[in-house]
mmCIF file of C-alpha atoms in Angstrom:
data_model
loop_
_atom_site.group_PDB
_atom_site.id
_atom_site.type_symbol
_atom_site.label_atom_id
_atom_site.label_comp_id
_atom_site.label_asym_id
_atom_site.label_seq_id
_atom_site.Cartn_x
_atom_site.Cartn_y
_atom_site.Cartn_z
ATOM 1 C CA UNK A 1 1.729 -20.073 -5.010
ATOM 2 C CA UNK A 2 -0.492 -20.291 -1.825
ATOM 3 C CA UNK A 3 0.376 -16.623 -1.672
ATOM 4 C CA UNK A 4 -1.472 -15.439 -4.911
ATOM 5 C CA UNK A 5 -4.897 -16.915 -3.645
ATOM 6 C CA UNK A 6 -4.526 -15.264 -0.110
ATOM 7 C CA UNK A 7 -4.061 -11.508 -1.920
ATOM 8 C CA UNK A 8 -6.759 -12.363 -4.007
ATOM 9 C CA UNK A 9 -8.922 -13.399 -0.786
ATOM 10 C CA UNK A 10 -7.889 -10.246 0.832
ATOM 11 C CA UNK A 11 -8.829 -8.015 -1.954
ATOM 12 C CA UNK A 12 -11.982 -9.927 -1.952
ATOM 13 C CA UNK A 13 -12.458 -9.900 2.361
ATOM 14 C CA UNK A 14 -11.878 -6.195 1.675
ATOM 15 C CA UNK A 15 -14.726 -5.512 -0.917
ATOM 16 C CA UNK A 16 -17.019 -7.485 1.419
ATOM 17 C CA UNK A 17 -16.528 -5.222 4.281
ATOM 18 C CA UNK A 18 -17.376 -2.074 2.792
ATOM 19 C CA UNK A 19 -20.372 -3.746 1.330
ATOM 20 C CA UNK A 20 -21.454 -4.404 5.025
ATOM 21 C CA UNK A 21 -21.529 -1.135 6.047
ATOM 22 C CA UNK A 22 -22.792 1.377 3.556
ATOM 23 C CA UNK A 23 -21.749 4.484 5.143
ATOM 24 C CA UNK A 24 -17.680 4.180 4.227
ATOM 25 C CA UNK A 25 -18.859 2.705 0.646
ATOM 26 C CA UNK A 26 -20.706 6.113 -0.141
ATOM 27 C CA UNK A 27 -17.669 8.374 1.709
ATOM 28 C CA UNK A 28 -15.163 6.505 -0.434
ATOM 29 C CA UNK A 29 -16.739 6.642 -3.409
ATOM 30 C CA UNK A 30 -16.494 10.550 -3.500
ATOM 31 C CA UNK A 31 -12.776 10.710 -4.437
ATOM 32 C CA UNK A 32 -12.865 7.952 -6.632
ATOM 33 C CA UNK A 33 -15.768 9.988 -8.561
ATOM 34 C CA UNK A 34 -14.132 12.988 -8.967
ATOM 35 C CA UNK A 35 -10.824 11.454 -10.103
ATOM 36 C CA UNK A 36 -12.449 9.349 -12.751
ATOM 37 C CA UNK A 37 -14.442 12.522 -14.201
ATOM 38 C CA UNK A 38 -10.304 14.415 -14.877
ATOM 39 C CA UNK A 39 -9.092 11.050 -15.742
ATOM 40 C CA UNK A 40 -11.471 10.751 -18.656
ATOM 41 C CA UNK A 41 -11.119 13.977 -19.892
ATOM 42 C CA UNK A 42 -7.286 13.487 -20.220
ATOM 43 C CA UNK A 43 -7.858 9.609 -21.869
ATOM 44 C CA UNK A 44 -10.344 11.273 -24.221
ATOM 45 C CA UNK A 45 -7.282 14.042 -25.521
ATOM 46 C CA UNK A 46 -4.812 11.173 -25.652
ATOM 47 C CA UNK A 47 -7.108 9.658 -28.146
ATOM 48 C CA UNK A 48 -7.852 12.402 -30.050
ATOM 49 C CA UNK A 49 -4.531 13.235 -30.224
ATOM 50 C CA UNK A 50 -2.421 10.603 -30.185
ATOM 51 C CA UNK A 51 -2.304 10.358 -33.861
ATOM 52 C CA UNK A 52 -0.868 13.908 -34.288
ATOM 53 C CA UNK A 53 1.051 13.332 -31.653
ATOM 54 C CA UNK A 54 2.771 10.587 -33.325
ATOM 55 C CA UNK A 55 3.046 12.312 -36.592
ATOM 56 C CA UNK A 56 4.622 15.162 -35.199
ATOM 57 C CA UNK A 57 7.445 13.249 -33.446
ATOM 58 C CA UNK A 58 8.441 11.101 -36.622
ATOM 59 C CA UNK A 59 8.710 13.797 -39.072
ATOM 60 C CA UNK A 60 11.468 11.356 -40.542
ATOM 61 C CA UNK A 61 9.087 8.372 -41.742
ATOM 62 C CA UNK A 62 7.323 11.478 -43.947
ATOM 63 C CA UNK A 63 8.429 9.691 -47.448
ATOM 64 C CA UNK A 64 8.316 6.166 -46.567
ATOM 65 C CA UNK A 65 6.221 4.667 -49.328
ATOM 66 C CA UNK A 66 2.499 2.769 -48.374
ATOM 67 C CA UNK A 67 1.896 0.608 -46.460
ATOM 68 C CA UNK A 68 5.554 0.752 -43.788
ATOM 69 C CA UNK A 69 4.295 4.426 -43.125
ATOM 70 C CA UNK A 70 0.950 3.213 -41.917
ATOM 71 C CA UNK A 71 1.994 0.129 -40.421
ATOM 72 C CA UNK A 72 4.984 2.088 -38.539
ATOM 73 C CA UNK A 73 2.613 5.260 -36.873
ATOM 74 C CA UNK A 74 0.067 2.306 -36.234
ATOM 75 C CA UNK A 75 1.730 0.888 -33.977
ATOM 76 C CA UNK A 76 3.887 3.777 -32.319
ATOM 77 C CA UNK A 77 -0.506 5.392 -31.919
ATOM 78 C CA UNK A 78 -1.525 1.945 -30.224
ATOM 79 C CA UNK A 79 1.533 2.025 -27.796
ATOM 80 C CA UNK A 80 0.775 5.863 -26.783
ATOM 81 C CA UNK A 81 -2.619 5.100 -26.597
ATOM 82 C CA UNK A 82 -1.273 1.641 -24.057
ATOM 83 C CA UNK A 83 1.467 3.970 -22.345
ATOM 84 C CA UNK A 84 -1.096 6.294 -21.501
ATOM 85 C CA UNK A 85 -3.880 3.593 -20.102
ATOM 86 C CA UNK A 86 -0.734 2.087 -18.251
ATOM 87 C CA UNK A 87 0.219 5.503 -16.350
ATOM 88 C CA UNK A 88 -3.579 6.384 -16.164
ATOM 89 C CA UNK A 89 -4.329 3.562 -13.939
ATOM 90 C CA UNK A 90 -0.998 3.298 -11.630
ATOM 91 C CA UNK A 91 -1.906 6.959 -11.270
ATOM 92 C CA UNK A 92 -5.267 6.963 -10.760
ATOM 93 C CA UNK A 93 -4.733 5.049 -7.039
ATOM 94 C CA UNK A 94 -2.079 7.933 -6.133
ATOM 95 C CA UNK A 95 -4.238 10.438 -7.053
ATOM 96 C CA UNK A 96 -7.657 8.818 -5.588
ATOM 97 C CA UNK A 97 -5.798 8.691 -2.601
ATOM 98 C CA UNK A 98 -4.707 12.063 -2.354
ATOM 99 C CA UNK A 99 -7.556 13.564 -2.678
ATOM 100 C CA UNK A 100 -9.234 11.154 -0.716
ATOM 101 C CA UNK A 101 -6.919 11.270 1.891
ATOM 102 C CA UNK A 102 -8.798 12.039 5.227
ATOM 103 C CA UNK A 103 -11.906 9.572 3.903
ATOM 104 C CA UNK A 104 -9.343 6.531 3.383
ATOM 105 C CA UNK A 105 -6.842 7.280 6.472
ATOM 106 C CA UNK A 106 -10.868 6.921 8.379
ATOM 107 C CA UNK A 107 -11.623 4.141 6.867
ATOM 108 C CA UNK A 108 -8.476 2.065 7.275
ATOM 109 C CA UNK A 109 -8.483 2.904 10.948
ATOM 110 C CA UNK A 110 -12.404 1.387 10.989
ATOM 111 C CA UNK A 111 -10.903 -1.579 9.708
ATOM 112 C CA UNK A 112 -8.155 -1.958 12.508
ATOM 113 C CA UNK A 113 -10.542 -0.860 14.978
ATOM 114 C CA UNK A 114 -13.360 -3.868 13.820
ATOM 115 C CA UNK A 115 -10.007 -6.663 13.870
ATOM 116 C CA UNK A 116 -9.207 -5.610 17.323
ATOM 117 C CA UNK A 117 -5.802 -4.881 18.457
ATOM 118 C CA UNK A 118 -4.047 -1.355 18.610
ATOM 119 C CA UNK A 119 -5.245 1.011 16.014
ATOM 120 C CA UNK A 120 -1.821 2.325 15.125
ATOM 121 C CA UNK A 121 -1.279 5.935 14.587
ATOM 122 C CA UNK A 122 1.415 8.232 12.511
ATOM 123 C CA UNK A 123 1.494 11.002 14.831
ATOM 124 C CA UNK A 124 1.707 13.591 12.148
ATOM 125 C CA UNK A 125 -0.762 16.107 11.725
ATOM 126 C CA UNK A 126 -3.229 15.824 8.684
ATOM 127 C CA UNK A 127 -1.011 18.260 6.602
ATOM 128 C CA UNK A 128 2.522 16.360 7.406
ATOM 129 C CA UNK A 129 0.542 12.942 6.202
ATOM 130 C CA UNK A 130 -0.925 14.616 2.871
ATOM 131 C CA UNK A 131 2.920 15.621 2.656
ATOM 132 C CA UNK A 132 4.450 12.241 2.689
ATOM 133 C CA UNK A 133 1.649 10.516 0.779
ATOM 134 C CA UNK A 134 2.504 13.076 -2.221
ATOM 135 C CA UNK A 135 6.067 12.769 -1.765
ATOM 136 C CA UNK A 136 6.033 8.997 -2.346
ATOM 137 C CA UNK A 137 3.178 8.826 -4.765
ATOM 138 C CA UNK A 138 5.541 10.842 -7.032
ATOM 139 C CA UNK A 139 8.373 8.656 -6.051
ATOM 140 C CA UNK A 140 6.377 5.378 -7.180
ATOM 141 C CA UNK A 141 4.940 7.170 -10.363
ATOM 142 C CA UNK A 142 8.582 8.126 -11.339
ATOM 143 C CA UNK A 143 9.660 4.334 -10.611
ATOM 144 C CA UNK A 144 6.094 3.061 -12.739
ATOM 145 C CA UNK A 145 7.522 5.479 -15.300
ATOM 146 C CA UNK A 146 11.020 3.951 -16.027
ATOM 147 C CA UNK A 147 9.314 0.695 -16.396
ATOM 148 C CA UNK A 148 6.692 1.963 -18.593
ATOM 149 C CA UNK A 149 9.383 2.936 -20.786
ATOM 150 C CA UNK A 150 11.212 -0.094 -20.674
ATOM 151 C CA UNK A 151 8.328 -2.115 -21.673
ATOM 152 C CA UNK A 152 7.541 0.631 -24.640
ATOM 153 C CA UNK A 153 10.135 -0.324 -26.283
ATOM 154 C CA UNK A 154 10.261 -4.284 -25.277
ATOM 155 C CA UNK A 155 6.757 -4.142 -27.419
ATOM 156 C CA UNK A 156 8.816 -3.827 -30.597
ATOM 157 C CA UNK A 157 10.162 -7.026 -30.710
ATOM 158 C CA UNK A 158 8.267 -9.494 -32.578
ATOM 159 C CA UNK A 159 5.727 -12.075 -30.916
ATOM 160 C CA UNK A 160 7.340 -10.993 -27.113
ATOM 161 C CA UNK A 161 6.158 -7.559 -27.217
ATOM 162 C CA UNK A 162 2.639 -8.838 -27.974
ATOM 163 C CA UNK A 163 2.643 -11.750 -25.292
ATOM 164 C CA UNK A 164 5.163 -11.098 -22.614
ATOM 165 C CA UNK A 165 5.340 -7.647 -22.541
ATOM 166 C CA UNK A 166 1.716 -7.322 -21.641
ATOM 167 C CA UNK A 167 1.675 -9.622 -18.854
ATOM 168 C CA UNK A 168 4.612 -8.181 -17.374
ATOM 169 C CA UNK A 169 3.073 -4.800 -17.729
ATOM 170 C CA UNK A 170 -0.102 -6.258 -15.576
ATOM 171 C CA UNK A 171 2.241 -7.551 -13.069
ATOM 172 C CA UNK A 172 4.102 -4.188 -12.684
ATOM 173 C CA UNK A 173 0.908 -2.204 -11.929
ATOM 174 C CA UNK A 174 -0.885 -4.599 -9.768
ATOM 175 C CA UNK A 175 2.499 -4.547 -7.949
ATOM 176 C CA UNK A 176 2.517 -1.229 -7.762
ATOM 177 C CA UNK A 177 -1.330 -0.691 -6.974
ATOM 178 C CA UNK A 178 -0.852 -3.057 -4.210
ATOM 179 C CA UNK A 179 2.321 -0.491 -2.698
ATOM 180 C CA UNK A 180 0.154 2.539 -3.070
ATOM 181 C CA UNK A 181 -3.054 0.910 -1.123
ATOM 182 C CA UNK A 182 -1.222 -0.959 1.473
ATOM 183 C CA UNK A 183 0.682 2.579 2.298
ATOM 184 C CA UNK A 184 -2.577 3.728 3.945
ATOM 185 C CA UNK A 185 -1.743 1.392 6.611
ATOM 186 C CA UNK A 186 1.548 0.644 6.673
ATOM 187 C CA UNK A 187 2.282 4.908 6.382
ATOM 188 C CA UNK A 188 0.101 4.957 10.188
ATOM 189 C CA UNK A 189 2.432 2.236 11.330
ATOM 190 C CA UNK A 190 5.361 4.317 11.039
ATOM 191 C CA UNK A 191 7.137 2.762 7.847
ATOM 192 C CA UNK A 192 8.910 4.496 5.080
ATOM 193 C CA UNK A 193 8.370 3.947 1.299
ATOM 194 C CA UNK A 194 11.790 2.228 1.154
ATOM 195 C CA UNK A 195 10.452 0.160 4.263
ATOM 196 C CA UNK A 196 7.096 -0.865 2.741
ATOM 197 C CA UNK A 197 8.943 -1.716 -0.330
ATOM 198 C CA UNK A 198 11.489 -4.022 1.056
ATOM 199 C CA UNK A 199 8.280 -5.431 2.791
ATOM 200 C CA UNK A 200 6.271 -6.368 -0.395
ATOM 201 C CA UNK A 201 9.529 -7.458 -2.366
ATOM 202 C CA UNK A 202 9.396 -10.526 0.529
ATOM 203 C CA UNK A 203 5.861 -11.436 -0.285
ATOM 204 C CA UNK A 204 5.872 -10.888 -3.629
ATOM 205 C CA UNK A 205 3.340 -13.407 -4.779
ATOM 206 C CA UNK A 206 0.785 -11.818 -1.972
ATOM 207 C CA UNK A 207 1.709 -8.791 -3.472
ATOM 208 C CA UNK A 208 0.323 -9.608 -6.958
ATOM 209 C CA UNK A 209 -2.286 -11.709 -6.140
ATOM 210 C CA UNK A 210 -3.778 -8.493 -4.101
ATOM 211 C CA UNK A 211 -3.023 -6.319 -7.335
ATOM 212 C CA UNK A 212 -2.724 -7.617 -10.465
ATOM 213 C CA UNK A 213 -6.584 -8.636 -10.180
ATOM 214 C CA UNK A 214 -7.542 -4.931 -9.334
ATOM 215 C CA UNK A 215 -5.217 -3.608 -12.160
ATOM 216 C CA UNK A 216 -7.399 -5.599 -14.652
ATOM 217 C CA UNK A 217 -10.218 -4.733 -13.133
ATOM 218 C CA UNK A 218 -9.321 -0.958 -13.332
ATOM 219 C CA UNK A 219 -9.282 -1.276 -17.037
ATOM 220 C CA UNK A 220 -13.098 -1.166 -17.379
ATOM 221 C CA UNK A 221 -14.885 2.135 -17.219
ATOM 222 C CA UNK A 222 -16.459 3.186 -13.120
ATOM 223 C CA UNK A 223 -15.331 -0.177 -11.943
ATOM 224 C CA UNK A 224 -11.851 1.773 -10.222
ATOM 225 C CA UNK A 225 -14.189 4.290 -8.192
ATOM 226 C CA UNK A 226 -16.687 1.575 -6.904
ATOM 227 C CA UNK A 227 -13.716 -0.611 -6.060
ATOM 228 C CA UNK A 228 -11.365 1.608 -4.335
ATOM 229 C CA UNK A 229 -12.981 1.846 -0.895
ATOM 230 C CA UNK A 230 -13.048 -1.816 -0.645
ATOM 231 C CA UNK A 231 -9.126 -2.104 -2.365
ATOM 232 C CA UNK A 232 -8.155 0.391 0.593
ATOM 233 C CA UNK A 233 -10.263 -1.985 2.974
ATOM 234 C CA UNK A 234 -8.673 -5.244 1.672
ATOM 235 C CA UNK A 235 -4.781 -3.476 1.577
ATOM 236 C CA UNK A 236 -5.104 -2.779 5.261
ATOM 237 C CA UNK A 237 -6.250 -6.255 5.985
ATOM 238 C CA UNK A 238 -3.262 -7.807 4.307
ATOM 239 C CA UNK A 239 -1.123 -4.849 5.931
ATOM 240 C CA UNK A 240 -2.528 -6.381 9.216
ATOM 241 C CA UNK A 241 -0.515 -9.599 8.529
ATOM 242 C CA UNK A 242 2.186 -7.905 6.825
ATOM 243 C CA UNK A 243 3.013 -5.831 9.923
ATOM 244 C CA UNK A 244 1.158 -7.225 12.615
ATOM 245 C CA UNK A 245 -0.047 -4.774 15.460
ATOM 246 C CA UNK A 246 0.000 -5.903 18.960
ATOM 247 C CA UNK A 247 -3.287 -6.478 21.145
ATOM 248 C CA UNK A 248 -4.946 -3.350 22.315
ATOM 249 C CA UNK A 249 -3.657 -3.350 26.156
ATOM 250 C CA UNK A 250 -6.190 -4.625 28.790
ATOM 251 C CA UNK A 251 -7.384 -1.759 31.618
ATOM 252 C CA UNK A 252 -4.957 -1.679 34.612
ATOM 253 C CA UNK A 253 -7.136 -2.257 37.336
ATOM 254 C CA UNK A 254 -4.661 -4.207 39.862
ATOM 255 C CA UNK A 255 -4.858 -3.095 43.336
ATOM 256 C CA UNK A 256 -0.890 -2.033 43.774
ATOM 257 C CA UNK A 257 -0.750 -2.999 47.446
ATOM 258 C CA UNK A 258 2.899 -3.491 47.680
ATOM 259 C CA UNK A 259 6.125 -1.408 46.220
ATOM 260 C CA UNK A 260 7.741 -4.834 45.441
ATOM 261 C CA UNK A 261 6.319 -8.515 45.014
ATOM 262 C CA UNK A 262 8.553 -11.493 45.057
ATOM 263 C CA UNK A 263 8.305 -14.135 42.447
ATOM 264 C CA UNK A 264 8.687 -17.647 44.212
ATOM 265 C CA UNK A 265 8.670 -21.087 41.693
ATOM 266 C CA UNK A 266 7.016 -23.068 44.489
ATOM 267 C CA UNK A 267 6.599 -25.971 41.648
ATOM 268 C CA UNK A 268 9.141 -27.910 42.710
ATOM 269 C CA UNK A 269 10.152 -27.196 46.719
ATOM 270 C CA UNK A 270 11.802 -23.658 48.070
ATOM 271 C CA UNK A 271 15.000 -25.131 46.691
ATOM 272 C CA UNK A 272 13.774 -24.215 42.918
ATOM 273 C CA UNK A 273 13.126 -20.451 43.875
ATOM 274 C CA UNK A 274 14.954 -18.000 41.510
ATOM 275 C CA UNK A 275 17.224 -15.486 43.241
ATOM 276 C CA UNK A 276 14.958 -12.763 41.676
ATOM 277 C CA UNK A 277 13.133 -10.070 43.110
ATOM 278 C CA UNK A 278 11.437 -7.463 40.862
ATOM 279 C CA UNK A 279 8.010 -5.523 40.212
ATOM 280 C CA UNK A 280 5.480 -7.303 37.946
ATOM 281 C CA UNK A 281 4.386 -5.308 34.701
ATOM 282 C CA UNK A 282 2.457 -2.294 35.430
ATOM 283 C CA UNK A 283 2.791 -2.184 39.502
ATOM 284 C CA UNK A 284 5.788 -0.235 39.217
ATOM 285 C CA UNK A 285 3.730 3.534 39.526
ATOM 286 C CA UNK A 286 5.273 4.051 43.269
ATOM 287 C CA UNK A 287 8.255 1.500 44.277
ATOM 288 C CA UNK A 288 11.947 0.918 43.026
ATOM 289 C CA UNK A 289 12.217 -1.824 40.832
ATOM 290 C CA UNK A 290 15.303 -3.733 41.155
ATOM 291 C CA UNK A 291 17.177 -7.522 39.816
ATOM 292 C CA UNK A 292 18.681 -9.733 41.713
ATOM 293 C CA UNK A 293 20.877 -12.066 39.871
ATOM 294 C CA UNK A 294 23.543 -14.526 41.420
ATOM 295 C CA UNK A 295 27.013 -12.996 41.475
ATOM 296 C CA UNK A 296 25.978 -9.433 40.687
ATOM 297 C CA UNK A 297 25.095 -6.734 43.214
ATOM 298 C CA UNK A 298 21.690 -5.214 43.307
ATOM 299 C CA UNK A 299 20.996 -2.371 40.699
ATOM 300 C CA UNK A 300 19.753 0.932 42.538
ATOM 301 C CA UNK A 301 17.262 2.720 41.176
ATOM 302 C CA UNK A 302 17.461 5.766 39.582
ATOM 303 C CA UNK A 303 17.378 9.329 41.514
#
């Protein structure tokens, strides 16, 4: 349970450094705006139209008598109307982030660079990263979709589609919010989607304390777009523990004087010397390098 408070404090550690430096707030609040402003257009429709829409795809319930009719497109309108808030903001992040994709891939790098350590790197070029980021953000959105349906229909039972189902719902999109942010990060450190799922199935409770918190939060109006910079902030703290990077290498500034050194234990007497002659780390740029173990005849270096 430890876990759920540390993905909450992450989320929070995250929103606090984009609040210290103003510049990446105002850059990654530019995707977020221009997301929201299609989002609500579509959310509008489905409200609109979600009646209709209902209507017209249960022509069968046409002569049931007052008040089953009203009672049964009620509820099939109010679970559109929840279907389409569920997808909206699982897809919202996927789509923030694509558009936003050189902004946040900047900013998550800023936050590796201000930990210290290696600032890891994918290696693609901008338009083979937009690539994969697409590819999986469908992939997840497909997977968000099979639940979303399974959890439609779990809402007709009695008393458990009204309590459960909900929280369960809340717990698959922070779960899947959580996939899609950390991905910034864990995409640059080489992993696949299959990778960075296996990785967040074996911290589960991390997992959902990082996004079920931002998944209720996304259900109030502007809070998503003045959130996400810090969300992609706070993901690539927790990716830092996730999938540590090593230390950023020191500067080689040893004076190589020698091809080969000798390492001598002179701890305890010339009789504890290892058999072992070899060139340290990094003082190899001009000698051979070569082992020396007992019984086994020197390896020759390569020509």
């Amino acid at each position: 349970m430890n876990d759920l408070g540390k993905g909450f404090g992450y989320l929070m550690k995250g929103q606090r450094w984009v609040g210290g430096r103003g510049r990446w707030l105002g850059l990654g609040l530019l995707p977020g705006l221009l997301t929201l402003v299609l989002y609500l257009g579509a959310l509008v429709g489905l409200a609109f139209g979600a009646d209709d829409f209902v209507a017209w795809t249960t022509p069968f319930a046409d002569g049931w008598s007052s008040p089953w009719l009203g009672i049964f497109r009620g509820t099939l309108t109010a679970l559109t109307l929840g279907l389409g808030l569920f997808l909206a903001v699982i897809t919202f992040t996927a789509v923030t982030l694509l558009v936003g994709q050189p902004f946040y891939e900047s900013l998550s790098e800023e936050v590796d660079r201000s930990e210290g350590g290696e600032v890891p790197q994918s290696g693609n070029s901008f338009w083979r990263d937009l690539w994969i980021s697409a590819r999986d953000s469908v992939r997840i959105v497909l997977r968000v979709a099979v639940y979303g349906v399974i959890l439609f229909a779990l809402g007709f039972i009695p008393v458990l589609g009204q309590t459960v189902v909900p929280v369960l719902g809340f717990c698959v999109t922070g779960y899947f919010l959580a996939e899609e942010l950390t991905a910034v990060a864990l995409q640059r450190r080489g992993m696949l989607l299959k990778d960075r799922l296996r990785l967040l199935r074996g911290r589960r409770m991390l997992t959902l304390g990082f996004g079920v918190p931002l998944a209720l939060a996304f259900l109030v109006p502007f809070v998503a777009v003045f959130l996400m910079p810090g969300a992609v902030a706070g993901a690539t703290l927790m990716a830092r523990e996730l999938a540590p990077v090593p230390p950023a290498p020191a500067p080689d500034n040893a004076d190589h004087t020698a091809d080969t050194d000798t390492y001598t234990d002179n701890t305890a007497g010339p009789a504890a010397a290892p058999d072992r002659t070899a060139t340290p780390p990094g003082a190899g740029y001009g000698g051979p390098v070569s082992y020396r173990h007992p019984g086994r005849a020197p390896q020759q270096p390569p020509r």
